[in-house]
XYZ file of C-alpha atoms in Angstrom:
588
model
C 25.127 37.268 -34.175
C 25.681 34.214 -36.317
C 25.308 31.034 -34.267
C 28.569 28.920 -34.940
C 27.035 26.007 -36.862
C 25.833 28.578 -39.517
C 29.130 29.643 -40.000
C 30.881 26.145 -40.010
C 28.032 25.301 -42.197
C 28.260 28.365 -44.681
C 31.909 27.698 -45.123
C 31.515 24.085 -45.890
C 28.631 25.150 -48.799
C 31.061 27.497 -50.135
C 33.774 24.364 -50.304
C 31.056 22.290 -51.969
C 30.006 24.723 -54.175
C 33.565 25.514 -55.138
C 33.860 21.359 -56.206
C 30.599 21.310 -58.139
C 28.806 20.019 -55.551
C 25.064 21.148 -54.130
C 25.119 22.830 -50.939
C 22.488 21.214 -49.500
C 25.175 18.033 -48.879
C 27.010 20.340 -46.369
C 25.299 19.465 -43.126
C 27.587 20.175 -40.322
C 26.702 18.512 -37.136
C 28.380 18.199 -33.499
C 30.548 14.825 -34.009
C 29.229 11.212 -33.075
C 32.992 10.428 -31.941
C 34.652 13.327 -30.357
C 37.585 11.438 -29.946
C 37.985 11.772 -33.775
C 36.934 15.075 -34.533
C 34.662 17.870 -33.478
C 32.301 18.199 -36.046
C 31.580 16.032 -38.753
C 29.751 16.084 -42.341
C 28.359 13.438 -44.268
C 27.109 14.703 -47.035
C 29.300 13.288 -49.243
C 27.878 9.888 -48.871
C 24.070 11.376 -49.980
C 26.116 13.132 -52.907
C 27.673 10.157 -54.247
C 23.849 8.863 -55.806
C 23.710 11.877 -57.280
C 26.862 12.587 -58.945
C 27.443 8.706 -59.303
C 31.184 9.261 -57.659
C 32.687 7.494 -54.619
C 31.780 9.377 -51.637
C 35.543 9.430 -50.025
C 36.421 11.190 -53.272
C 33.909 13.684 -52.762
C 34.970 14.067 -49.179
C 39.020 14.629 -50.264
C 37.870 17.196 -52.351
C 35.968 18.857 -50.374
C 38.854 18.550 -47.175
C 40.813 20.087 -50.040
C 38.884 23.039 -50.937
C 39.135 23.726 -46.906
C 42.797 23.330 -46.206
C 43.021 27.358 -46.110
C 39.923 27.921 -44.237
C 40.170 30.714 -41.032
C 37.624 28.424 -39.394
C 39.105 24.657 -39.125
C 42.286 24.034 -38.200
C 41.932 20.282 -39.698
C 39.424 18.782 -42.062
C 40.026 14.866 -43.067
C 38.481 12.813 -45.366
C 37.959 9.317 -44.237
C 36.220 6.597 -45.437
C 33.732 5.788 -46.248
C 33.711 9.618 -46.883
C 32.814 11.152 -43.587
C 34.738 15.065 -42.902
C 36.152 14.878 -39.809
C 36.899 18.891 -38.393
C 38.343 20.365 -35.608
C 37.812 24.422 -35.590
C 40.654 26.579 -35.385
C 41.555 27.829 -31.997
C 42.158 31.500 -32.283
C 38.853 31.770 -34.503
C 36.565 29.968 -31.850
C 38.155 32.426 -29.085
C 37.520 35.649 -31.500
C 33.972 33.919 -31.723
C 33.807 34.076 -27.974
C 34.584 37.884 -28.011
C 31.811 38.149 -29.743
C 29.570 36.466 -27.886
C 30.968 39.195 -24.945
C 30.572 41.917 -26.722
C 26.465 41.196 -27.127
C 23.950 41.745 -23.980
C 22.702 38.818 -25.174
C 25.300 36.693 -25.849
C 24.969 35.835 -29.334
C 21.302 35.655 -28.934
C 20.032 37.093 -32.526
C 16.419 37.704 -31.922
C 13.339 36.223 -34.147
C 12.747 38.587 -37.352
C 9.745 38.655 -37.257
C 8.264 38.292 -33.509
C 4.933 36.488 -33.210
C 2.242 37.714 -30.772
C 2.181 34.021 -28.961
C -0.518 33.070 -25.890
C -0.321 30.635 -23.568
C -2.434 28.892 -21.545
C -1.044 26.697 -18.547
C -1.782 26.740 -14.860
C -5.847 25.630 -14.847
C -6.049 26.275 -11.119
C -9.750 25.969 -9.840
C -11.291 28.755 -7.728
C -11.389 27.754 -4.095
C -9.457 24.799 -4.284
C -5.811 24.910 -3.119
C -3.010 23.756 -5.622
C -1.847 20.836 -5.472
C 1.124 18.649 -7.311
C -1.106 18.192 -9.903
C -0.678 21.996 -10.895
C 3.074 21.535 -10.970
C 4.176 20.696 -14.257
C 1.660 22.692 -16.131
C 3.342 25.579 -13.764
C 6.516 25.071 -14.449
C 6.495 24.218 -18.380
C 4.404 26.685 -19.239
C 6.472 29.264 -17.223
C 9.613 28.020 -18.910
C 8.429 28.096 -22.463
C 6.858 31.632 -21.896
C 10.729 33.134 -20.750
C 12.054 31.073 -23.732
C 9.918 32.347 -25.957
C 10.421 36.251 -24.815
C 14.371 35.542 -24.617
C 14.501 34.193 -28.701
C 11.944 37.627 -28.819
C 8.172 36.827 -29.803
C 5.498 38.251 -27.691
C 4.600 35.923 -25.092
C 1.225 36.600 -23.368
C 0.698 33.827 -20.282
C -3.202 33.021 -19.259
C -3.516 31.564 -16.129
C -7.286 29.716 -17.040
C -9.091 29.217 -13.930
C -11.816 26.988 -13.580
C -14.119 29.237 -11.845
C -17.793 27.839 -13.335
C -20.029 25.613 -13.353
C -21.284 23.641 -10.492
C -18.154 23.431 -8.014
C -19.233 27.576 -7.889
C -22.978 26.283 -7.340
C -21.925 23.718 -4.670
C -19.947 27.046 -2.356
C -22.968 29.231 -3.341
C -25.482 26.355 -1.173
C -23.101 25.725 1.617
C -22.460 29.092 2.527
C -26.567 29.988 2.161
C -26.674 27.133 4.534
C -24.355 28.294 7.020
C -25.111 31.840 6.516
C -28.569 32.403 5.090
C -29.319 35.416 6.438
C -26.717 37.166 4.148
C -27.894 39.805 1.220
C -26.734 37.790 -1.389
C -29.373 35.444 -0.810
C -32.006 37.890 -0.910
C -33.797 37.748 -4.587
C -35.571 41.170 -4.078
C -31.972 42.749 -2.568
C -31.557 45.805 -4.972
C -28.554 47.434 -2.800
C -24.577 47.529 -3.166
C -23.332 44.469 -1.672
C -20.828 44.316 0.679
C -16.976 45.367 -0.611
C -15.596 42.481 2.051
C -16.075 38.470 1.278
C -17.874 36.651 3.722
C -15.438 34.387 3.873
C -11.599 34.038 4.113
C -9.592 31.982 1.905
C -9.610 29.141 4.569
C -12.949 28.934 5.069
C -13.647 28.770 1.417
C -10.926 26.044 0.735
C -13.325 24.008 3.467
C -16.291 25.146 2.329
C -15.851 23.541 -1.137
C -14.795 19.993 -0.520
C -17.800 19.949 2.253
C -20.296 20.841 0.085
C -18.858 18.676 -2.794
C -19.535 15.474 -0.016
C -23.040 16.529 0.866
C -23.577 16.394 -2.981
C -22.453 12.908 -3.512
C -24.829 11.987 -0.147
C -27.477 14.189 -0.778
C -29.628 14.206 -3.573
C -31.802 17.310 -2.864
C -28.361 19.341 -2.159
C -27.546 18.278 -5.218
C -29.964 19.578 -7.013
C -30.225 22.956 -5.211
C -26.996 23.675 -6.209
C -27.161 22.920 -9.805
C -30.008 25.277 -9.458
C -27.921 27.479 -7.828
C -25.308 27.006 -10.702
C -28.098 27.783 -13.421
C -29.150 30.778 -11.726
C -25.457 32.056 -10.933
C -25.176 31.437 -14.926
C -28.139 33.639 -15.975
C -27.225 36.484 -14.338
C -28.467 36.773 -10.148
C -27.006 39.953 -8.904
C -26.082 38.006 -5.663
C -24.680 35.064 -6.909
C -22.557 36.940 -9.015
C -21.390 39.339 -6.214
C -20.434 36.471 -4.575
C -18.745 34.761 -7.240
C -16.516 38.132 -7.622
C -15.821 37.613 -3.964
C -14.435 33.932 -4.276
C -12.763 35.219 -7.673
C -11.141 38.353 -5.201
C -10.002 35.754 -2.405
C -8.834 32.659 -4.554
C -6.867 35.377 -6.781
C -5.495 36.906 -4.356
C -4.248 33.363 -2.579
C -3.254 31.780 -5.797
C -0.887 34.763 -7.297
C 1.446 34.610 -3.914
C 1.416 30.262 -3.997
C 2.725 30.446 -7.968
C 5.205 33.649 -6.799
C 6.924 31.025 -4.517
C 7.178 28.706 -7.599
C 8.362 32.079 -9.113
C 5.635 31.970 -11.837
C 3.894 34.823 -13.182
C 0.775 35.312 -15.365
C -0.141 38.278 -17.455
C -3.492 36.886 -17.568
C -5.930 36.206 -15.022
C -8.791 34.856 -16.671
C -11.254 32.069 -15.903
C -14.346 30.167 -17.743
C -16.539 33.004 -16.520
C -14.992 35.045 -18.687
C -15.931 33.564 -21.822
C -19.449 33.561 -20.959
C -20.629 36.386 -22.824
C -19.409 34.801 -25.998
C -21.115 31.418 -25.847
C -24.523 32.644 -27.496
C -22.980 34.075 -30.533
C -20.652 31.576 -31.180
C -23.244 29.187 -30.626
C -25.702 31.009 -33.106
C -23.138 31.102 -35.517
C -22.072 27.786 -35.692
C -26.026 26.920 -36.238
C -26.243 29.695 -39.155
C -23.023 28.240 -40.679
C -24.639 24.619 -40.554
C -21.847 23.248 -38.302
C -23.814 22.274 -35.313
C -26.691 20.291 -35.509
C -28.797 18.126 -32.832
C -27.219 14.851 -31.952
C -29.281 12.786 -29.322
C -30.498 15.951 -27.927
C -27.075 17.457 -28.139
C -26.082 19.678 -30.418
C -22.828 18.588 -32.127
C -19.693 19.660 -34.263
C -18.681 16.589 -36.393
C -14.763 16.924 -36.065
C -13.719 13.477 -37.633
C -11.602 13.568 -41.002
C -10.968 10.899 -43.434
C -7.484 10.551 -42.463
C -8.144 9.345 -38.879
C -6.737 6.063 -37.499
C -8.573 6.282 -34.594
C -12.386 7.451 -34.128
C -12.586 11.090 -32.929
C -16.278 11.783 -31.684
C -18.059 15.392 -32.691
C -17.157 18.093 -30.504
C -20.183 18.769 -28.330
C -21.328 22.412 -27.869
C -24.300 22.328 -25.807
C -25.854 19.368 -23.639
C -29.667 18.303 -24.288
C -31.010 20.613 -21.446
C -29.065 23.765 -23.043
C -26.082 23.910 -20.520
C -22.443 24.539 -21.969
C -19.182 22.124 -21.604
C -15.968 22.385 -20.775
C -15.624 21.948 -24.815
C -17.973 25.372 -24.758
C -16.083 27.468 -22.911
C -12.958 26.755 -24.398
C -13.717 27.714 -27.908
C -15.745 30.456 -26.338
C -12.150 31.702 -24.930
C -10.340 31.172 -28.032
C -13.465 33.725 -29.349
C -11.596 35.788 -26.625
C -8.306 35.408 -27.411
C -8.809 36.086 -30.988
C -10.822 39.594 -30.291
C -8.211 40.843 -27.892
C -5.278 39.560 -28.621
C -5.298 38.126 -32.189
C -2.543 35.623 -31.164
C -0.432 33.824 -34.087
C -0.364 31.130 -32.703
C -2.115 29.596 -28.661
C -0.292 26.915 -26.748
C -1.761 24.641 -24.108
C 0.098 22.972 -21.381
C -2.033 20.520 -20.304
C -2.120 16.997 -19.231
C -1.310 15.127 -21.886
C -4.228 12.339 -21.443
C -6.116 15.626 -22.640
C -4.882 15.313 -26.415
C -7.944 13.885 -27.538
C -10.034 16.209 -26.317
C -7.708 19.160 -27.324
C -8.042 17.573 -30.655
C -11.600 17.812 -31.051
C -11.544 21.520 -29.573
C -9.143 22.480 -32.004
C -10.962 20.740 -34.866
C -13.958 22.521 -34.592
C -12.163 26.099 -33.791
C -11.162 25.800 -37.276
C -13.887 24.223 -38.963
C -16.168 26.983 -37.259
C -13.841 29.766 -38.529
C -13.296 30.912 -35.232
C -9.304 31.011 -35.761
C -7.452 31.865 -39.513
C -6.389 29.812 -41.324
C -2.492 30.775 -40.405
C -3.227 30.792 -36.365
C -1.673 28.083 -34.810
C -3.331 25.883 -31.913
C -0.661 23.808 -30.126
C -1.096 21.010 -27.604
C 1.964 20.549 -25.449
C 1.127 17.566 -23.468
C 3.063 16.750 -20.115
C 3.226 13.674 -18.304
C 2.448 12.360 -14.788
C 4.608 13.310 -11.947
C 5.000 10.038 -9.972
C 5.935 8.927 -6.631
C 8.601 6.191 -5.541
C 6.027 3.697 -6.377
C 5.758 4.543 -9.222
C 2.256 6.026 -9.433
C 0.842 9.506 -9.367
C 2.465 11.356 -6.156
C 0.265 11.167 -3.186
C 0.847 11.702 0.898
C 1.557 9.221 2.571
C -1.271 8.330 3.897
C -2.689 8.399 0.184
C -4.016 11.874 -0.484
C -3.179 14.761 -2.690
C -0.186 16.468 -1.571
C -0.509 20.628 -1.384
C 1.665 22.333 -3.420
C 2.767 24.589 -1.135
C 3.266 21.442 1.614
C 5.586 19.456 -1.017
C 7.565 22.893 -1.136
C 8.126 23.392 2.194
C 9.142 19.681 2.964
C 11.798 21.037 0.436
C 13.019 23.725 1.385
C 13.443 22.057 5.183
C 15.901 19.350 3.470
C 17.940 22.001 1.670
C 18.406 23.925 5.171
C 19.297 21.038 6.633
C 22.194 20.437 4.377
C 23.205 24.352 4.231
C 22.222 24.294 7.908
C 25.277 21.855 8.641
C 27.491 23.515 7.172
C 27.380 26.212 9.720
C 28.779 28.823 7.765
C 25.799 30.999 7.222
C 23.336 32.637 9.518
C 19.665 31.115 9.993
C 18.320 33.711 8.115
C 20.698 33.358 5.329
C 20.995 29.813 5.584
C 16.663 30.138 4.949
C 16.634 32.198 2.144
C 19.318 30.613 0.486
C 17.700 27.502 1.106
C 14.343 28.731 -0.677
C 16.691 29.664 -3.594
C 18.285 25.950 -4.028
C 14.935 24.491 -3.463
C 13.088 26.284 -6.129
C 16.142 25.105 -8.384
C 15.638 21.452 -7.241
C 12.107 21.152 -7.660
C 11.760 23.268 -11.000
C 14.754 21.490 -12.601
C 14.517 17.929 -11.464
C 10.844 18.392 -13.556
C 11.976 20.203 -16.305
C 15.517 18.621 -17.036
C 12.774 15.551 -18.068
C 11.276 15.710 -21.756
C 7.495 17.238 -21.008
C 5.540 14.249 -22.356
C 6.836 11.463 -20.371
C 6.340 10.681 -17.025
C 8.894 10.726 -14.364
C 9.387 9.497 -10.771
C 10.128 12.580 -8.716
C 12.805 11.227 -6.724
C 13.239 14.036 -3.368
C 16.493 12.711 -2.703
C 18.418 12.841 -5.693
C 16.741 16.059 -6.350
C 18.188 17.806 -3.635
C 21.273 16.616 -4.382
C 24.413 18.676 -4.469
C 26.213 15.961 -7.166
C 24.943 14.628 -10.523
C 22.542 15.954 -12.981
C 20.453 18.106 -10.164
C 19.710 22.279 -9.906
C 21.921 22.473 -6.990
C 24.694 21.160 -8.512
C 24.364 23.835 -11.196
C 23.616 26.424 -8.385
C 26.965 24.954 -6.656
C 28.958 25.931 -9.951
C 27.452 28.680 -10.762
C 28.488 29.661 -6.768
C 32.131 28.447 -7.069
C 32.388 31.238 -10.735
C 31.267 33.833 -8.656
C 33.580 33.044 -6.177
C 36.350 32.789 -8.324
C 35.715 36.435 -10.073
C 35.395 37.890 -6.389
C 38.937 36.154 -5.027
C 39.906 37.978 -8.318
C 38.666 41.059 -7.947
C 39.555 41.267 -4.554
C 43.241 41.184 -5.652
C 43.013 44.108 -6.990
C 42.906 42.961 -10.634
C 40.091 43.383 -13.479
C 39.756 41.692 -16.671
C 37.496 44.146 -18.146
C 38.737 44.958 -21.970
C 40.872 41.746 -22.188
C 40.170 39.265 -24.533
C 39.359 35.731 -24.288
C 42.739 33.994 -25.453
C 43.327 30.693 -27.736
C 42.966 27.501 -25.564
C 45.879 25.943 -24.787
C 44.345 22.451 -23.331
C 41.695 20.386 -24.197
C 39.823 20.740 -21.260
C 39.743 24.888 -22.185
C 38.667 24.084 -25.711
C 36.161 21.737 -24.788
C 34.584 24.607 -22.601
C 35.041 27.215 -25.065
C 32.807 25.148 -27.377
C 29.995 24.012 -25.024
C 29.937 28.216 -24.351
C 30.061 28.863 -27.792
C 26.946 26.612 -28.382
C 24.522 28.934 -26.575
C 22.450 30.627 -29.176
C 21.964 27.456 -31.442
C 20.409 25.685 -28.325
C 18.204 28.002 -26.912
C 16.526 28.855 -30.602
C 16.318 25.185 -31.392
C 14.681 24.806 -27.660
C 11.924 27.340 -28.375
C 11.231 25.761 -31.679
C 10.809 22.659 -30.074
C 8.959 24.006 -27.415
C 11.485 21.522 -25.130
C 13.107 23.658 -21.662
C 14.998 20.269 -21.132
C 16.928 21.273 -23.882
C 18.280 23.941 -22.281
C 18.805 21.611 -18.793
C 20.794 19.166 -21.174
C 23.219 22.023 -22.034
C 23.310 23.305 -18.769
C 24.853 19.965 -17.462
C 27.288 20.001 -20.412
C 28.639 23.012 -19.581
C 28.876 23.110 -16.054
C 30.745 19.696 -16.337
C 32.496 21.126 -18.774
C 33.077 24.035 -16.689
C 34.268 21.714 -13.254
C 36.768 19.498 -15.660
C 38.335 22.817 -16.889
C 38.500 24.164 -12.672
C 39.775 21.153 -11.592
C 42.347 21.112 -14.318
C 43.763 25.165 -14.538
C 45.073 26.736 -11.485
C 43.027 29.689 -12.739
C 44.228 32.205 -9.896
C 47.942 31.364 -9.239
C 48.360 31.351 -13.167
C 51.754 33.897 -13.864
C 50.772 34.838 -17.011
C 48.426 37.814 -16.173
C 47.052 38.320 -20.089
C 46.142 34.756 -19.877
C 44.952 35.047 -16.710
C 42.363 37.874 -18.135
C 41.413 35.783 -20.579
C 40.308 32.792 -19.131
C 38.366 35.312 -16.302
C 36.573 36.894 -19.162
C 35.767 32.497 -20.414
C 34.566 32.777 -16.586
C 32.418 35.704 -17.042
C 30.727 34.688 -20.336
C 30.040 31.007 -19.198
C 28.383 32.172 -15.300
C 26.430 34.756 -17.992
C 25.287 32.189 -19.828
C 24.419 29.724 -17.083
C 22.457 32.776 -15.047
C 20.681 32.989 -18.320
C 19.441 30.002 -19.075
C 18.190 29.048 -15.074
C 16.597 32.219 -15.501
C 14.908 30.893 -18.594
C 14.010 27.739 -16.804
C 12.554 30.355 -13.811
C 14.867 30.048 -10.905
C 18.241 31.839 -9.659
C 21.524 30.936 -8.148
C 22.070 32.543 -4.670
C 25.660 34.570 -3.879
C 26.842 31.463 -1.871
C 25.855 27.965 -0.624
């Protein structure tokens, strides 16, 4: 279906055209003063250079050429030769219809759908997540349903960090505590055992333990970088073990994103690029890219153009070990094989960009990607505390995820709790529900790359700018339709009438805006996009409530129609939380 600016736009070409003018000029955009007009163009003050005329005599032609249109009901030239429009009632209700009529409400998907991966989430293997996994969560999550909405292929990788020596540090701990286990035998040549010697407890203690000894204990230290190098070259034990920890981490990690209600089609880690390190590496040597650099060898990634010094890209280290840098064009080696991806985003921190810069340098100075494949770097910022810094416990440490989401959902039960007209167990779940909404929009209503204060309070708020103030309108539609319903009417087959106050115009155009925003939100790669319109129209929604006495109306074919408005816009709201990941519950 057309998106609304694209017509607006198409018929103000046609009136340019029609005076002579180019139809580039005929920009239509939403209006800077909407207590003016609508919609606006100013393109006649760009055409006046060209066609060396006074731009408000451009504009009166133009308004004249579009006195008859079936899409404005007024266009006005005014100086200094602005077009001032206001669309035609009947047409923008017809336009509605429409947008009824489609499953996806005027969503016209991509042309040509691109097979798009993306890699967010970077959890490490025996480590529990923490805030610091939030954003990348929840971005990524929300770009990957924004992406499959608009209709590309969107394929989400969930990265792990499960090598190196944080695997070599839980490999020496556990031979201390348990050395008399068969993965520790050298000459073992049996199955090992199907069930981990561990639980996922035990491992999340194991971990930080060893990492201490480590920092205390040089000999430890060194065992387990042994340990490390011999996990890396293949030991049958170490590697049964690290399939264990891979098993239990897995296995703990899928249900703490499923309460953030994120998903990954991909559960791949480091280890998993392994295997193409030493051909990648070889080639890079055959292709005279990498050379030896202080004992390193080296990708020079700098280009003429550069402000700023980039350093080479570093493949190996001096004593033949790979990088974080190694592994990551190792998996783009990976990517490329199996999925042949047009294009790979990264949600990542975005005091990464530097380093995402050199990696994607070299991926394409290496020939590792085509030249049309498309490496993207969508940096977040920090998620801060009151303070003002990055969010901590109180007593200073790294909050748990799954700790900041239960101190959550205890607030919101509290305030649903009060109202004491649910049952504890509904009163929980629906709690869980507004939570989710709090936490995932209060972080995602911000633009990704800056930093924001995560404020618990105004989060959880049922008033202002917050998820459970859309989750409390979205509530109060449903509510509406059932009061209606329950009367023993339906609106099904009616048509969405002409407004007849401001109020049901202005809500009939936020609506209508749907399938412009979410396209231009993909593009941009920018889910606050789609928050910003979300608080449009549920405050446009509320004005237009508080305003129409929807259900004691007497006219019942107006009635219809402004149920079937009700319909499209809770449609359209339950779409686009469900592009930002989270639902409304039935009441609150």
């Amino acid at each position: 279906m057309e998106k609304l600016m694209e017509k607006m736009e198409g018929e103000v070409v046609a009136a340019f055209l029609s005076c002579g003018y180019d139809g580039k000029y005929a920009k239509v955009t939403v209006s800077n003063r909407p207590d003016l007009c609508e919609f606006q163009c100013n393109g006649a003050l760009a055409a006046a250079k060209t066609y060396k005329k006074a731009p408000l005599a451009i504009a009166g032609e133009t308004a004249a050429a579009l006195a008859d249109s079936p899409i404005f009901a007024s266009v006005e030239a005014v100086k200094p030769g602005f077009l001032n429009m206001k669309i035609k009632e009947e047409f923008l209700a017809d336009y509605l219809c429409g947008m009824m009529d489609d499953p996806d409400y005027g969503n016209e998907k991509v042309r040509e759908p691109k097979t798009v991966l993306l890699d967010y989430g970077g959890p490490n293997v025996a480590k529990p997540l923490h805030v610091g996994h939030l954003r990348s969560a929840i971005i990524g999550e929300s770009v990957k349903r924004m992406g499959r909405y608009v209709g590309h292929r969107m394929i989400g990788d969930v990265h792990m960090g499960d090598w190196g020596l944080q695997m070599g540090l839980i490999i020496t701990e556990l031979q201390e505590r348990k050395p008399e286990l068969v993965y520790f035998q050298e000459d073992y040549e049996g199955d090992y055992p199907s069930q981990a010697p561990f639980t996922i407890s035990q491992l999340e203690e194991i971990y930080p333990t060893a990492s201490g000894k480590s920092k205390q204990d040089e000999a430890y230290k060194e065992r387990a970088m042994q340990a490390t190098y011999a996990l890396q070259h293949g030991r049958r034990g170490y590697r049964a073990l690290l399939s264990h920890i891979l098993r239990v981490s897995v296995t703990d990690l899928k249900k703490n994103y499923e309460n953030l209600n994120v998903s990954f089609d991909l559960w791949k880690g480091e280890s998993d690029a392994q295997p193409y390190i030493p051909a990648m590496v070889q080639k890079m040597k055959d292709d005279g890219f990498a050379y030896i650099s202080e004992g390193a060898l080296v990708v020079d990634v700098k280009e003429d153009t550069d402000t700023k010094e980039v350093p080479p890209c570093m493949i190996l280290k001096s004593d033949g070990a790979s990088l974080y840098n190694t592994t990551d064009l190792a998996t783009i080696v990976e990517r490329m094989k199996d999925w042949h991806p047009d294009e790979i985003i990264y949600v990542v921190d975005k005091r990464q960009e530097l380093y995402f810069t050199q990696v994607f340098r070299c991926a394409r100075k290496t020939g590792l990607v085509e030249t049309d494949t498309k490496l993207t770097f969508l940096g977040f910022g920090t998620m801060n505390g009151a303070d003002g810094k990055p969010f901590k416990t109180r007593d200073g440490g790294v909050m748990r995820l799954s700790t900041l989401l239960a101190d959550i959902n205890e607030q919101m039960y509290q305030k649903i709790a009060d109202n004491q007209t649910m049952s504890r167990e509904e009163a929980e779940q629906t709690a869980k529900v507004v939570a989710l909404s709090a936490v995932k929009y209060g972080d995602l209503s911000n633009q990704a790359s800056k930093d924001y204060i995560f404020d618990t309070d105004r989060f959880t708020s049922f008033e202002g700018n917050t998820g459970p103030y859309l989750l409390y309108t979205i509530v109060r539609m449903k509510s509406i339709l059932k009061k209606y319903s329950r009367a023993g009417k339906s609106a099904d087959g009616k048509k969405i009438l002409a407004a007849t106050t401001e109020s049901e115009k202005a809500l009939m155009l936020e609506a209508a805006r749907f399938n412009g925003m979410i396209a231009a939100a993909y593009a941009e790669l920018a889910p606050h996009k789609v928050c910003a319109y979300l608080y449009d129209l549920a405050n446009a929604f509320n004005r237009f409530y508080h305003e129409t006495k929807i259900l004691a109306g007497e006219d019942e074919a107006r009635q219809a129609g402004q149920i079937r408005l009700l319909e499209l816009c809770r449609g359209i709201m339950e779409t686009c939380i469900d592009v930002l990941g989270f639902s409304a519950p039935e009441r609150m």
